[in-house]
CSV table of C-alpha atoms in Angstrom, one decimal:
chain,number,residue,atom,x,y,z
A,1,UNK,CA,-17.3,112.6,-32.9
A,2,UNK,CA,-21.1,111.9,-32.7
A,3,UNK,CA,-22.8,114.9,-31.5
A,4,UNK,CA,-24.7,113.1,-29.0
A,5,UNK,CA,-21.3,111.4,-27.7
A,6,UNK,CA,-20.1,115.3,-27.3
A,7,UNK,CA,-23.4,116.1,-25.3
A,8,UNK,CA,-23.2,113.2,-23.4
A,9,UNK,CA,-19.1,114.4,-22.5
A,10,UNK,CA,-20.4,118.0,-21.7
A,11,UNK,CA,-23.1,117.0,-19.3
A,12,UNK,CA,-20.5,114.6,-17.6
A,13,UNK,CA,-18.3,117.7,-17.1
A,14,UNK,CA,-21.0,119.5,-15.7
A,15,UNK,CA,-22.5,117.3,-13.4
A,16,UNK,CA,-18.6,116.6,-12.3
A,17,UNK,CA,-18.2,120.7,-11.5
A,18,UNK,CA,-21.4,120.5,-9.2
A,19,UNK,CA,-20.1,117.6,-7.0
A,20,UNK,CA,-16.8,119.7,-6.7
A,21,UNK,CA,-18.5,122.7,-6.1
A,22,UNK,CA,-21.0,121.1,-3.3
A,23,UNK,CA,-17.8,119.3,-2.1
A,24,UNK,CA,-16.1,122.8,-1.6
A,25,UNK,CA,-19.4,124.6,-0.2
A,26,UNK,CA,-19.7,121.6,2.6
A,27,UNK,CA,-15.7,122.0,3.5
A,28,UNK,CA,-16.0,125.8,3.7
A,29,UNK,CA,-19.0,125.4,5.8
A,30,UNK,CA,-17.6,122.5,7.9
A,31,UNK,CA,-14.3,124.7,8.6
A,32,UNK,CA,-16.4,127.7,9.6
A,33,UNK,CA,-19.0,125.8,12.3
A,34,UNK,CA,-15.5,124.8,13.6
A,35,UNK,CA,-14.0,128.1,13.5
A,36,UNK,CA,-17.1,129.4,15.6
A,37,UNK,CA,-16.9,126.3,17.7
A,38,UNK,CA,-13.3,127.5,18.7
A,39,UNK,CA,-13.2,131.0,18.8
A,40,UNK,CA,-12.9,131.4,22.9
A,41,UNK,CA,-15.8,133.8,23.9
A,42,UNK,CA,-14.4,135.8,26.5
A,43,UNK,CA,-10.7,136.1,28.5
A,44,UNK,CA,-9.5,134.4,31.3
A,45,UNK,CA,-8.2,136.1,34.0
A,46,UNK,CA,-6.1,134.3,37.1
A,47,UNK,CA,-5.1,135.4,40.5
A,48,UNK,CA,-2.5,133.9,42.9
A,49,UNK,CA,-2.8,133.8,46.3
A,50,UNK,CA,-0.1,134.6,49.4
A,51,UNK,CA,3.6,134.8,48.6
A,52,UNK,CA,2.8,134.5,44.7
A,53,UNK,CA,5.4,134.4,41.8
A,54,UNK,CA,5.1,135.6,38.3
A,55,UNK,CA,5.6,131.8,37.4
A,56,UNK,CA,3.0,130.7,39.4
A,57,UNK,CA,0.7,130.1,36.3
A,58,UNK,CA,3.5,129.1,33.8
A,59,UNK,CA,2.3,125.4,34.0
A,60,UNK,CA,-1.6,126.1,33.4
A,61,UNK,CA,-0.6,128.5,30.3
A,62,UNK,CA,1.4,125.9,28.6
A,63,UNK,CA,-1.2,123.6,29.5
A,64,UNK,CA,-3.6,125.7,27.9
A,65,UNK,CA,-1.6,126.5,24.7
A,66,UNK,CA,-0.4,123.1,23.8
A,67,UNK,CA,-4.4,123.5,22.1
A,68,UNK,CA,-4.5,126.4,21.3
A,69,UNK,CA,-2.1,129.5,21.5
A,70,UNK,CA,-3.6,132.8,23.5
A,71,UNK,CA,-2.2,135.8,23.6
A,72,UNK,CA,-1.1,136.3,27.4
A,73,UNK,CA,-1.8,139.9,29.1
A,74,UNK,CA,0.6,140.4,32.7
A,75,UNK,CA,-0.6,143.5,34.3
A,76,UNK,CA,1.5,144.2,38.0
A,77,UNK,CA,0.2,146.1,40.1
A,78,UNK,CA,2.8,147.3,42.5
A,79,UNK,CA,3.1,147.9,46.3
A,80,UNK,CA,1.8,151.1,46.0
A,81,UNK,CA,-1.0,150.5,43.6
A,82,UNK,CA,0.7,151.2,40.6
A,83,UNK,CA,0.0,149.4,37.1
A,84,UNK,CA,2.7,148.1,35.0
A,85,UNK,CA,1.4,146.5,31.2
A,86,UNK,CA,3.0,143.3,29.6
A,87,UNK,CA,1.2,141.9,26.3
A,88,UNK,CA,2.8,138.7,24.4
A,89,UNK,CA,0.7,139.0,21.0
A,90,UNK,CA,-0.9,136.1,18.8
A,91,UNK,CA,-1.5,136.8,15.4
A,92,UNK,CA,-5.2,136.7,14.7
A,93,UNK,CA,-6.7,137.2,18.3
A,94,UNK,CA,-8.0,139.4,20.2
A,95,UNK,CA,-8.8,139.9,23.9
A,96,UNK,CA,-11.6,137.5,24.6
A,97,UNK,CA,-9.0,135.2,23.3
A,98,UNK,CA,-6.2,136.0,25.9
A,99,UNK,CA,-4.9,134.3,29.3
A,100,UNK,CA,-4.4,137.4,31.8
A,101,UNK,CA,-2.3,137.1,34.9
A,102,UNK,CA,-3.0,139.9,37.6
A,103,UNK,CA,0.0,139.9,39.8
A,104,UNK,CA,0.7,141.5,43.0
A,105,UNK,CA,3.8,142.8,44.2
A,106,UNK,CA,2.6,143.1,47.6
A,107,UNK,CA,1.1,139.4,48.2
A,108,UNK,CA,1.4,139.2,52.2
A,109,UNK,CA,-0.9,137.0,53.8
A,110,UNK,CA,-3.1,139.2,56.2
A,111,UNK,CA,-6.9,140.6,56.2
A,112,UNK,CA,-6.0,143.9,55.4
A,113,UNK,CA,-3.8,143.1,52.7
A,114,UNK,CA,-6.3,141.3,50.8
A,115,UNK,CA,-8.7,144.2,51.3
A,116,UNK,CA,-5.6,146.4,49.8
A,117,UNK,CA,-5.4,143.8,46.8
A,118,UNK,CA,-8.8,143.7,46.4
A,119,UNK,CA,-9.0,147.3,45.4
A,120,UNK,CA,-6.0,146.6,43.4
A,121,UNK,CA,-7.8,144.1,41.6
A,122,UNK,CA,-11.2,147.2,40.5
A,123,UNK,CA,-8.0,149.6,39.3
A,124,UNK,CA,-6.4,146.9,37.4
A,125,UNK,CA,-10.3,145.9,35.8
A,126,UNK,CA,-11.0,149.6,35.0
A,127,UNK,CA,-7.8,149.7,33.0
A,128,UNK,CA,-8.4,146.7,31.3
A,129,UNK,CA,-11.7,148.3,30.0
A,130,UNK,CA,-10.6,151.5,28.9
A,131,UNK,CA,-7.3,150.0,27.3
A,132,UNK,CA,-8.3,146.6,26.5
A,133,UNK,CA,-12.1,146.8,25.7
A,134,UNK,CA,-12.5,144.3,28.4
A,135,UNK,CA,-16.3,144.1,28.2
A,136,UNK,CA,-16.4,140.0,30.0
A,137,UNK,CA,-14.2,137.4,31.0
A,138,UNK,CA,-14.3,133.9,33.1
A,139,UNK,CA,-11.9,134.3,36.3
A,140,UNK,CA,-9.9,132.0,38.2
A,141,UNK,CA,-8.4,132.6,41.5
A,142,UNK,CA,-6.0,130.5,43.7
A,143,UNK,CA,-5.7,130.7,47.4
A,144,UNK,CA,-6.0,134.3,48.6
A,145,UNK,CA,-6.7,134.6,45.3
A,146,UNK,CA,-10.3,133.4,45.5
A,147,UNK,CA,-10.6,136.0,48.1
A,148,UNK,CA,-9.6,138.7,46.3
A,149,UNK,CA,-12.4,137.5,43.3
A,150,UNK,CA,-15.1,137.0,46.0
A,151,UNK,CA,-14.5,140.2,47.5
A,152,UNK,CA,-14.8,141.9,44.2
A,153,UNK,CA,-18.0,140.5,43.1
A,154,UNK,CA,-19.5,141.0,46.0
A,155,UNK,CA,-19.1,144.7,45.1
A,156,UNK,CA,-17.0,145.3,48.1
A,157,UNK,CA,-14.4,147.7,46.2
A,158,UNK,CA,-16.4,149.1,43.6
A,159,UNK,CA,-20.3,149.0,43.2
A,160,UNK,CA,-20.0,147.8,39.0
A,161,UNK,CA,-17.3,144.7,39.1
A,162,UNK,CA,-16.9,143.2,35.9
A,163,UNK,CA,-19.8,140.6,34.1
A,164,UNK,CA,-18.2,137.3,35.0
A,165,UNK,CA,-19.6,134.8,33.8
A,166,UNK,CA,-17.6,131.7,35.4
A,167,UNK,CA,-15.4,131.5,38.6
A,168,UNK,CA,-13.2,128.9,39.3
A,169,UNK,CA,-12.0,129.0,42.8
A,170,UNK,CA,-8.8,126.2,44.1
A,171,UNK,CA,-7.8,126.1,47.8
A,172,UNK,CA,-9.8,129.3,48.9
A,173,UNK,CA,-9.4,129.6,52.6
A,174,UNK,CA,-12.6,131.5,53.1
A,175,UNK,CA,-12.6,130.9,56.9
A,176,UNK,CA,-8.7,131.3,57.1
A,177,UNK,CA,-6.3,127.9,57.9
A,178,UNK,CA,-7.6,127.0,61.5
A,179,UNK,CA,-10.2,124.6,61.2
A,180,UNK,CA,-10.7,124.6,65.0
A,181,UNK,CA,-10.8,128.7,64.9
A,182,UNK,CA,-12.9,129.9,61.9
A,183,UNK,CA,-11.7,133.4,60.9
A,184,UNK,CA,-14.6,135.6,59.7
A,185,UNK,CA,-13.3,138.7,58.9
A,186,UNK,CA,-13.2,138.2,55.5
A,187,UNK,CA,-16.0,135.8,55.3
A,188,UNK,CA,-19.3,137.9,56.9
A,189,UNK,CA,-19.0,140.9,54.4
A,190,UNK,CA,-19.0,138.0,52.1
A,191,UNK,CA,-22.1,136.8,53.1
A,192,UNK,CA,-23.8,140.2,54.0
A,193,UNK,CA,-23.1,141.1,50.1
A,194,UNK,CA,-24.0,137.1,48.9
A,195,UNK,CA,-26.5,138.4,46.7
A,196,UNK,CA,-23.9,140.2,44.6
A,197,UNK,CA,-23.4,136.5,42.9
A,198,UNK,CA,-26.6,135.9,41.5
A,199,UNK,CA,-24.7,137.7,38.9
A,200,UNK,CA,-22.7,134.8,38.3
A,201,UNK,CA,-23.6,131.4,36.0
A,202,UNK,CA,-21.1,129.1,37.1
A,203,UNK,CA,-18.9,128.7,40.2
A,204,UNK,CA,-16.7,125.8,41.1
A,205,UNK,CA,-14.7,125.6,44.0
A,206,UNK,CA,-12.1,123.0,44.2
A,207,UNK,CA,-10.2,121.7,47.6
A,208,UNK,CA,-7.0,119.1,48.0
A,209,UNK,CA,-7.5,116.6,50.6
A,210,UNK,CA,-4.2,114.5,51.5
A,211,UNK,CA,-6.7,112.2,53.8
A,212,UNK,CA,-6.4,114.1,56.8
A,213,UNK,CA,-9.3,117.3,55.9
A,214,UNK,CA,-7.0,119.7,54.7
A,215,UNK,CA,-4.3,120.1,51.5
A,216,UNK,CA,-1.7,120.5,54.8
A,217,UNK,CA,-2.5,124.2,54.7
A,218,UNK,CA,-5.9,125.1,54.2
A,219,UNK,CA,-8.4,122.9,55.9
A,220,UNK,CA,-11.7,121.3,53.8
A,221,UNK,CA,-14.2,122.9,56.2
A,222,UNK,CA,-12.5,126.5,55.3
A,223,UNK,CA,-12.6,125.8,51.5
A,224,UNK,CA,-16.4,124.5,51.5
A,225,UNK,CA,-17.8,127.4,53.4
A,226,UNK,CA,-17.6,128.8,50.4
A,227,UNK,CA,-21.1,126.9,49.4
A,228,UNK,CA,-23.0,129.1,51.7
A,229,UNK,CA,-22.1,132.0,49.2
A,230,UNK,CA,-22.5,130.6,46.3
A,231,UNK,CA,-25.0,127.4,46.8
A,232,UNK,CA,-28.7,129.0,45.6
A,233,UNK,CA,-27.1,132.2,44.3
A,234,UNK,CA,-25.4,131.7,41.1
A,235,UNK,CA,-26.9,129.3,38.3
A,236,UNK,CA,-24.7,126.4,38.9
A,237,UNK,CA,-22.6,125.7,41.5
A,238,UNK,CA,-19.9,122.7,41.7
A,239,UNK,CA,-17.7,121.7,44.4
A,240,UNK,CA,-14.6,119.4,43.8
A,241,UNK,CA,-12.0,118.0,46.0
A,242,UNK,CA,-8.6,116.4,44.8
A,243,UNK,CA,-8.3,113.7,47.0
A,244,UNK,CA,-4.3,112.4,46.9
A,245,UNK,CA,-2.4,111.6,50.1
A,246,UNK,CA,1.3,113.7,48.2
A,247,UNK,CA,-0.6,116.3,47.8
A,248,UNK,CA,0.2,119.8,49.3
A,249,UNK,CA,-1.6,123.5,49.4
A,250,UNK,CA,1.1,124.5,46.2
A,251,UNK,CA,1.0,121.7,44.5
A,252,UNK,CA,-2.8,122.5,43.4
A,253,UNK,CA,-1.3,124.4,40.5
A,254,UNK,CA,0.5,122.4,39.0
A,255,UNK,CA,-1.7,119.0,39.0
A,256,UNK,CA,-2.9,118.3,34.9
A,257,UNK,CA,-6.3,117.2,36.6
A,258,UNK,CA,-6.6,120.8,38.0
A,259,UNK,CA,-5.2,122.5,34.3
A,260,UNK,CA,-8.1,119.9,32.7
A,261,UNK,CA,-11.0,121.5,35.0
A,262,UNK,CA,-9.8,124.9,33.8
A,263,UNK,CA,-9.4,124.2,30.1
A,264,UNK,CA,-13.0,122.6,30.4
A,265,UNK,CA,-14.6,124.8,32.6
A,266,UNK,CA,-13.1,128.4,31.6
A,267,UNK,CA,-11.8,128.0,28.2
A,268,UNK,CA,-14.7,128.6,25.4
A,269,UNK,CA,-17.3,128.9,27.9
């Protein structure tokens, strides 16, 4: 064979290996922006409100892992302020990857309770640091559950809460269920302490409406008072409402819009 012919073959081989090998580098580079684009930046941590279940987040977690599997943390903490530990592991997380439930045993609807929960809420945090490495995390809280998060924000059970950096609020009766009779006793250390959320970057607060002002429990006025704490304070501030007539107060759970504003709003944020 010609030598020139044999050149000519080598130089095609070569030039053939540097298109693979540019080909490769662009994959590997390509599968890592998305890697980085994926990788969820801090945990998500949910709170019921009164009369809560364990289940009462089983809907949004499967909603959330049909995407994307996360490790799910349960931590209890019991009538007398006791903390029991449950960890379901995924292979190749780590915390700022996990869905964490904070349950109470003790979930009774009253003032005082919630002030009882709320310091529930700074023991369970402080564990979750020391034995988690909990450093972050966006939080979610339902109902009472939005109480519970406001109060400990606002520094109201401990004077270093956790950096949050988004709170997602549903059906948070911030002036109690009586449209006609606002209850403040949970609301004016709220706004005494409002300044506490400047800490914040994003809070949205989401209502039902079944046409008639309220989600039959929890009136709209009682939900959107929650803009006078919020409104000005943290660096974005979004209020929603779920307008649908079949709607009801527990119900907000389990709608796929709400599980969509969390997965947008919470997850990789």
């Amino acid at each position: 064979m010609p030598k020139k012919v044999i050149w000519g073959l080598i130089a095609s081989g070569l030039f053939l290996l540097l298109i693979i090998g540019l080909g490769l580098t662009t994959q590997i580079h390509q599968d890592e922006t998305s890697h980085v684009l994926t990788t969820q930046k801090r945990p998500l941590i949910m709170i019921a409100g009164s009369s809560s279940q364990r289940t009462d987040f089983d809907d949004i977690v499967r909603s959330l892992n049909a995407q994307q599997r996360h490790p799910l943390i349960t931590l209890t903490v019991t009538a007398n302020q006791q903390l029991q530990f449950k960890e379901k592991r995924v292979e190749n997380t780590n915390i700022n990857d996990a869905i964490i439930v904070i349950f109470f045993e003790n979930s009774a609807d009253s003032a005082e309770n919630i002030m009882t929960q709320t310091d529930g809420l700074a023991k369970a945090i402080q564990y979750l640091q020391r034995h988690q490495h909990l450093k972050t995390a966006n939080a979610l809280g339902y109902s009472n559950g939005g109480l519970i998060w406001s109060r400990y924000l606002a520094g109201l059970s401990t004077s270093k809460p956790l950096a949050i950096h988004d709170l997602m609020l549903i059906g948070t009766p911030f002036l109690g269920i009586d449209a006609e009779h606002p209850d403040k006793t949970l609301y004016t250390p709220l706004l005494k302490h409002k300044d506490q959320f400047k800490k914040l970057h994003a809070v949205i607060n989401v209502a039902g409406d079944t046409g008639n002002g309220d989600d039959d429990i929890v009136p709209l006025s009682s939900v959107n008072a929650g803009g006078d704490l919020f409104m000005n304070n943290v660096t974005r501030y979004t209020a929603m409402t779920v307008n649908q007539k079949s709607i009801s107060h527990g119900d907000l759970l389990h709608e796929a819009y709400v599980a969509r504003l969390i997965r947008q709003n919470l997850i990789n944020q």
